[in-house]
Amino acid sequence: MMHKAACVIGHPIAHSRSPLIHGYWLQSYGIAGRYEREDVTPEAFPDFLKSLEDQGYSGANVTLPHKEAALELVDEADATARAVGAVNTVWIEQGRLYGSNTDVHGFLANLDDGAPGWDRRLDRAVILGAGGAARALVYGLQQRGAGSIDLVNRSLDRAQKLAADFGGTVRAHGWEQQAELLKSADLIVNATSLGMTGKPPLDIDLSAVPAHATVTDIVYSPLETGLLAAARERGLRVVDGLGMLLHQAVPGFEKWFGHRPAVTSGLRDRIVADLLAQAAS
Ligand code: NDP
């Protein structure tokens, strides 16, 4: 029997950690499968995606710059992918290509793991940032019944567009509103690239944040961002961003290889070792 195979498609693709994650699971569960990297240009992407099965793949992860194009190309996108406006995971069933966006699951499952009960009190969530990742977060938080979601972004127009797309309880604010909004936040999420290695720090004052608040960062390199260090210092509950990356990989692996994998400390240690090796190089 031919081994099952999946891949990650992007351009460039060298830095993707998906092969490490899926490779770890294939080995741990003794599954005779493959997970490859595929560097595919935007011009070649439509044909590549449409011929996945002919190339021996059961499915794929899709990353930059193809996530929006994939939404248009799949035969069927689920409600999550349509709401987020991007597909990051595809699989084939009876010759049809299906697409989803598993960042939503990744974000929520990471919080469930790292701060159980975090959504019991979710009257006010504050998201810093309004880019592609923030879109997945807004959808996820709405699914969990967030009372209101305040988007704080450097470019107000981008936050306004995102708020308008989701409507109702999602509101847009300029960066200067941050201090006021943090005073009543139950959940604070950094979805900007600030605080990432090589980027400017996220300058934020957490002194007025309620003591029960949970703080999470989707930046995971470094693992302990300035935001998380400051939140920990204040005694707030913190959840780092690596778990989102690990959990978003779970649904794809299950679809392609037929086994729901677990996000374990062993997997986490493997990826942390890779992050540290990269930081040292
Ligand atoms: P985008 O480029 O779509 O958005 C970037 C966001 O950061 C925008 O809100 C942008 O604001 C803001 N930003 C960038 N530079 C500055 C600055 N100097 N000052 C203020 N705001 C700034 O990126 P994504 O949404 O795709 O990703 C954001 C981060 O999340 C990245 O670091 C990425 O690695 C991480 N990520 C982590 C995941 C995980 O699994 N843990 C999954 C996906 C992403 P503006 O609109 O004003 O430009």
Coordinates of C-alpha atoms and ligand atoms in Angstrom, one line a residue:
M1 CA 0.0 0.0 0.0
M2 CA 1.2 3.5 -0.8
H3 CA 2.0 5.6 2.3
K4 CA -0.2 8.5 3.1
A5 CA 1.4 11.9 2.4
A6 CA 0.7 15.5 3.1
C7 CA 2.7 18.7 2.6
V8 CA 2.9 22.4 3.4
I9 CA 2.6 24.7 0.4
G10 CA 4.0 28.2 0.6
H11 CA 6.5 30.6 -1.0
P12 CA 9.0 30.8 0.6
I13 CA 8.6 27.6 2.7
A14 CA 12.1 26.9 4.2
H15 CA 11.2 28.3 7.6
S16 CA 7.9 26.5 8.1
R17 CA 7.8 24.4 11.4
S18 CA 4.9 22.3 10.1
P19 CA 7.2 19.4 8.9
L20 CA 8.7 19.2 12.4
I21 CA 5.3 19.0 14.1
H22 CA 3.8 16.5 11.7
G23 CA 7.1 14.5 11.5
Y24 CA 7.1 14.3 15.3
W25 CA 3.6 12.9 15.3
L26 CA 4.2 10.4 12.4
Q27 CA 7.1 9.0 14.3
S28 CA 5.4 9.0 17.8
Y29 CA 2.4 7.1 16.5
G30 CA 4.4 4.8 14.2
I31 CA 2.5 5.9 11.1
A32 CA 4.2 5.2 7.9
G33 CA 3.4 8.5 6.2
R34 CA 5.3 11.5 4.8
Y35 CA 5.0 15.2 5.3
E36 CA 6.8 17.4 2.8
R37 CA 7.6 21.0 2.1
E38 CA 6.4 22.4 -1.3
D39 CA 7.7 25.7 -2.5
V40 CA 5.1 26.9 -5.0
T41 CA 4.8 30.3 -6.6
P42 CA 1.5 32.1 -6.7
E43 CA 1.3 31.5 -10.5
A44 CA 1.7 27.8 -10.1
F45 CA -0.5 27.5 -7.0
P46 CA -3.9 26.9 -8.6
D47 CA -2.7 23.9 -10.7
F48 CA -0.7 22.5 -7.8
L49 CA -3.6 22.6 -5.4
K50 CA -6.0 21.1 -8.0
S51 CA -3.6 18.2 -8.7
L52 CA -2.8 17.3 -5.0
E53 CA -4.3 13.9 -5.3
D54 CA -2.5 13.1 -8.5
Q55 CA 0.7 13.9 -6.8
G56 CA 0.0 11.4 -4.1
Y57 CA -1.1 13.8 -1.3
S58 CA -4.2 13.3 0.9
G59 CA -4.1 17.0 1.8
A60 CA -2.0 19.9 2.8
N61 CA -1.3 22.9 4.9
V62 CA -1.4 26.2 3.0
T63 CA 0.6 29.1 4.2
L64 CA 1.7 32.6 3.0
P65 CA 1.0 33.9 0.4
H66 CA -1.7 31.4 -0.7
K67 CA -4.2 31.3 2.1
E68 CA -6.8 33.6 0.5
A69 CA -6.3 32.0 -3.0
A70 CA -7.0 28.6 -1.5
L71 CA -10.4 29.8 -0.2
E72 CA -11.4 30.4 -3.8
L73 CA -9.9 27.2 -5.2
V74 CA -11.3 24.5 -2.9
D75 CA -14.6 22.7 -3.8
E76 CA -16.0 23.4 -0.4
A77 CA -14.8 25.7 2.4
D78 CA -16.3 25.3 5.8
A79 CA -18.0 28.1 7.8
T80 CA -14.8 28.9 9.7
A81 CA -12.7 29.3 6.6
R82 CA -15.4 31.5 5.0
A83 CA -15.7 33.7 8.1
V84 CA -11.9 34.1 8.4
G85 CA -11.5 34.6 4.6
A86 CA -8.6 32.2 4.4
V87 CA -7.9 28.4 4.2
N88 CA -4.8 26.9 5.9
T89 CA -5.7 23.2 5.8
V90 CA -7.1 21.2 2.8
W91 CA -8.0 17.5 2.5
I92 CA -9.6 15.3 -0.1
E93 CA -12.7 13.3 0.3
Q94 CA -14.1 11.3 -2.6
G95 CA -12.2 13.4 -5.1
R96 CA -13.4 16.7 -3.7
L97 CA -11.1 19.3 -2.1
Y98 CA -12.2 20.6 1.3
G99 CA -10.8 23.6 3.1
S100 CA -10.8 24.9 6.7
N101 CA -9.0 27.4 8.8
T102 CA -7.5 25.7 11.9
D103 CA -6.0 28.8 13.4
V104 CA -9.4 29.4 15.1
H105 CA -9.2 25.9 16.8
G106 CA -5.5 26.5 17.6
F107 CA -6.1 29.8 19.4
L108 CA -9.1 28.5 21.4
A109 CA -7.5 25.1 22.3
N110 CA -4.3 26.8 23.4
L111 CA -6.3 28.9 25.9
D112 CA -8.4 25.9 27.0
D113 CA -5.1 24.1 27.8
G114 CA -3.2 26.9 29.3
A115 CA -5.9 28.8 31.2
P116 CA -8.9 26.4 31.8
G117 CA -12.1 28.3 32.4
W118 CA -10.7 31.5 30.6
D119 CA -14.0 31.9 28.8
R120 CA -16.2 31.7 31.8
R121 CA -16.0 35.4 32.2
L122 CA -15.6 36.9 28.8
D123 CA -17.6 40.2 28.8
R124 CA -14.7 42.2 27.3
A125 CA -11.9 40.9 25.1
V126 CA -9.2 43.3 23.8
I127 CA -7.3 42.3 20.7
L128 CA -4.2 44.3 19.8
G129 CA -3.8 44.1 16.0
A130 CA -6.2 43.8 13.1
G131 CA -4.2 41.7 10.5
G132 CA -4.9 38.2 9.2
A133 CA -4.4 36.5 12.5
A134 CA -6.7 38.9 14.3
R135 CA -9.5 37.9 12.0
A136 CA -9.3 34.3 13.1
L137 CA -9.3 35.4 16.8
V138 CA -12.4 37.6 16.4
Y139 CA -14.3 34.7 14.9
G140 CA -13.1 32.3 17.6
L141 CA -14.0 34.7 20.4
Q142 CA -17.4 35.3 19.0
Q143 CA -17.9 31.5 18.8
R144 CA -17.1 31.4 22.5
G145 CA -19.7 34.1 23.3
A146 CA -17.5 37.1 24.0
G147 CA -19.7 39.9 25.2
S148 CA -17.7 42.5 23.3
I149 CA -14.4 42.5 21.3
D150 CA -12.4 45.7 21.1
L151 CA -9.8 45.9 18.3
V152 CA -6.9 48.2 18.9
N153 CA -4.8 48.8 15.9
R154 CA -2.1 51.3 14.6
S155 CA -4.1 51.7 11.4
L156 CA -7.6 52.5 12.5
D157 CA -9.1 51.8 9.0
R158 CA -7.9 48.2 9.1
A159 CA -9.6 47.6 12.5
Q160 CA -12.8 49.3 11.2
K161 CA -12.9 47.0 8.2
L162 CA -12.5 44.0 10.4
A163 CA -15.1 45.2 12.9
A164 CA -17.6 45.9 10.1
D165 CA -17.0 42.4 8.6
F166 CA -18.0 40.8 11.9
G167 CA -20.4 43.5 13.1
G168 CA -22.4 43.8 16.4
T169 CA -20.1 43.5 19.4
V170 CA -16.8 44.1 17.6
R171 CA -15.5 47.7 17.8
A172 CA -12.5 49.4 16.3
H173 CA -10.1 51.8 18.2
G174 CA -6.9 53.6 17.5
W175 CA -3.8 52.7 19.4
E176 CA -4.3 55.7 21.9
Q177 CA -7.4 54.0 23.3
Q178 CA -5.5 51.1 24.6
A179 CA -4.9 52.2 28.2
E180 CA -8.6 53.0 28.7
L181 CA -9.8 49.7 27.2
L182 CA -7.3 47.6 29.3
K183 CA -9.0 48.7 32.5
S184 CA -12.0 46.5 32.0
A185 CA -10.5 43.7 29.9
D186 CA -11.2 40.0 30.8
L187 CA -8.9 38.8 28.1
I188 CA -6.0 40.6 26.4
V189 CA -4.4 39.2 23.2
N190 CA -1.5 40.5 21.2
A191 CA -2.1 39.7 17.6
T192 CA 0.4 42.3 16.2
S193 CA 3.9 41.3 15.2
L194 CA 5.3 43.6 17.9
G195 CA 7.5 41.8 20.5
M196 CA 8.7 39.2 18.0
T197 CA 12.4 38.7 17.6
G198 CA 13.7 41.4 15.3
K199 CA 10.6 43.6 15.6
P200 CA 10.0 46.6 17.9
P201 CA 8.8 45.8 21.4
L202 CA 5.1 46.0 22.4
D203 CA 5.0 49.0 24.7
I204 CA 2.1 48.4 27.0
D205 CA 1.1 49.4 30.6
L206 CA -0.7 46.6 32.4
S207 CA -1.0 48.3 35.8
A208 CA -4.7 49.0 35.4
V209 CA -5.7 45.6 34.1
P210 CA -8.2 43.7 36.3
A211 CA -6.6 41.0 38.5
H212 CA -8.7 38.2 37.0
A213 CA -7.7 38.9 33.4
T214 CA -6.0 36.4 31.1
V215 CA -3.2 37.6 28.8
T216 CA -2.0 35.8 25.8
D217 CA 0.4 36.5 22.9
I218 CA 0.2 34.8 19.5
V219 CA 3.8 35.7 18.9
Y220 CA 5.9 32.7 20.0
S221 CA 9.4 33.7 19.2
P222 CA 10.6 34.5 21.8
L223 CA 8.4 32.2 23.8
E224 CA 8.2 34.6 26.7
T225 CA 7.4 38.0 25.0
G226 CA 7.7 41.3 26.9
L227 CA 3.9 41.3 27.2
L228 CA 3.8 37.9 28.9
A229 CA 6.7 38.8 31.2
A230 CA 4.9 42.0 32.3
A231 CA 1.7 40.1 32.8
R232 CA 3.4 37.4 34.8
E233 CA 5.0 40.1 36.9
R234 CA 1.6 41.5 37.7
G235 CA 0.3 38.1 38.7
L236 CA -2.1 37.7 35.7
R237 CA -2.8 34.4 34.0
V238 CA -0.6 34.1 30.9
V239 CA -0.6 31.7 27.9
D240 CA 2.2 31.8 25.3
G241 CA 1.6 31.6 21.6
L242 CA 3.4 28.3 20.8
G243 CA 0.4 26.2 21.8
M244 CA -1.7 27.9 19.1
L245 CA 0.8 26.8 16.4
L246 CA 0.8 23.2 17.8
H247 CA -3.0 22.9 18.2
Q248 CA -3.8 24.4 14.8
A249 CA -1.9 21.3 13.3
V250 CA -4.2 18.8 15.0
P251 CA -7.2 18.7 12.7
G252 CA -5.1 18.4 9.5
F253 CA -3.1 15.5 10.8
E254 CA -6.3 13.7 11.8
K255 CA -7.8 14.2 8.4
W256 CA -4.8 13.1 6.4
F257 CA -3.4 10.3 8.6
G258 CA -6.6 9.1 10.4
H259 CA -5.4 9.6 14.0
R260 CA -6.1 12.5 16.2
P261 CA -2.8 13.6 17.6
A262 CA -2.1 15.0 21.1
V263 CA -0.2 18.2 21.9
T264 CA 2.2 16.9 24.4
S265 CA 5.1 18.3 26.4
G266 CA 7.3 16.1 24.2
L267 CA 6.1 17.9 21.1
R268 CA 6.4 21.2 22.7
D269 CA 10.0 20.5 23.9
R270 CA 10.9 19.5 20.4
I271 CA 9.7 22.8 18.9
V272 CA 11.1 24.9 21.7
A273 CA 14.6 23.3 21.0
D274 CA 14.2 24.3 17.4
L275 CA 13.3 27.8 18.3
L276 CA 16.3 28.1 20.6
A277 CA 18.6 26.6 17.9
Q278 CA 17.3 29.2 15.4
A279 CA 17.7 32.1 17.9
A280 CA 21.4 31.0 18.6
S281 CA 22.3 30.7 14.9
Ligands
NDP1 P1 -0.3 40.9 9.5 O1 0.8 41.4 8.8 O2 -1.6 40.5 8.8 O3 -0.7 41.9 10.7 C1 0.3 42.5 11.5 C2 -0.4 43.3 12.6 O4 0.7 43.9 13.4 C3 -1.2 44.5 12.2 O5 -2.3 44.7 13.1 C4 -0.2 45.7 12.2 O6 -0.8 46.9 12.3 C5 0.5 45.3 13.5 N1 1.9 46.0 13.5 C6 3.0 45.6 12.7 N2 4.0 46.4 13.0 C7 3.5 47.4 13.9 C8 4.1 48.5 14.6 N3 5.4 48.8 14.3 N4 3.3 49.2 15.4 C9 2.0 48.8 15.7 N5 1.4 47.8 15.1 C10 2.2 47.0 14.2 O7 0.2 39.6 10.3 P2 -0.6 38.4 10.9 O8 -1.9 38.9 11.5 O9 -0.6 37.3 10.0 O10 0.4 37.9 12.1 C11 0.6 38.7 13.3 C12 1.5 38.0 14.2 O11 1.0 36.8 14.7 C13 2.9 37.5 13.6 O12 3.9 37.8 14.5 C14 2.7 36.1 13.4 O13 4.0 35.4 13.5 C15 1.9 35.7 14.5 N6 1.0 34.5 14.3 C16 1.1 33.4 15.2 C17 0.4 32.3 15.0 C18 0.5 31.2 16.0 O14 0.1 30.1 15.6 N7 0.9 31.4 17.2 C19 -0.5 32.2 13.8 C20 -0.6 33.3 13.0 C21 0.2 34.4 13.2 P3 -1.2 47.8 11.0 O15 -2.5 47.2 10.5 O16 -1.3 49.2 11.5 O17 -0.1 47.6 10.0

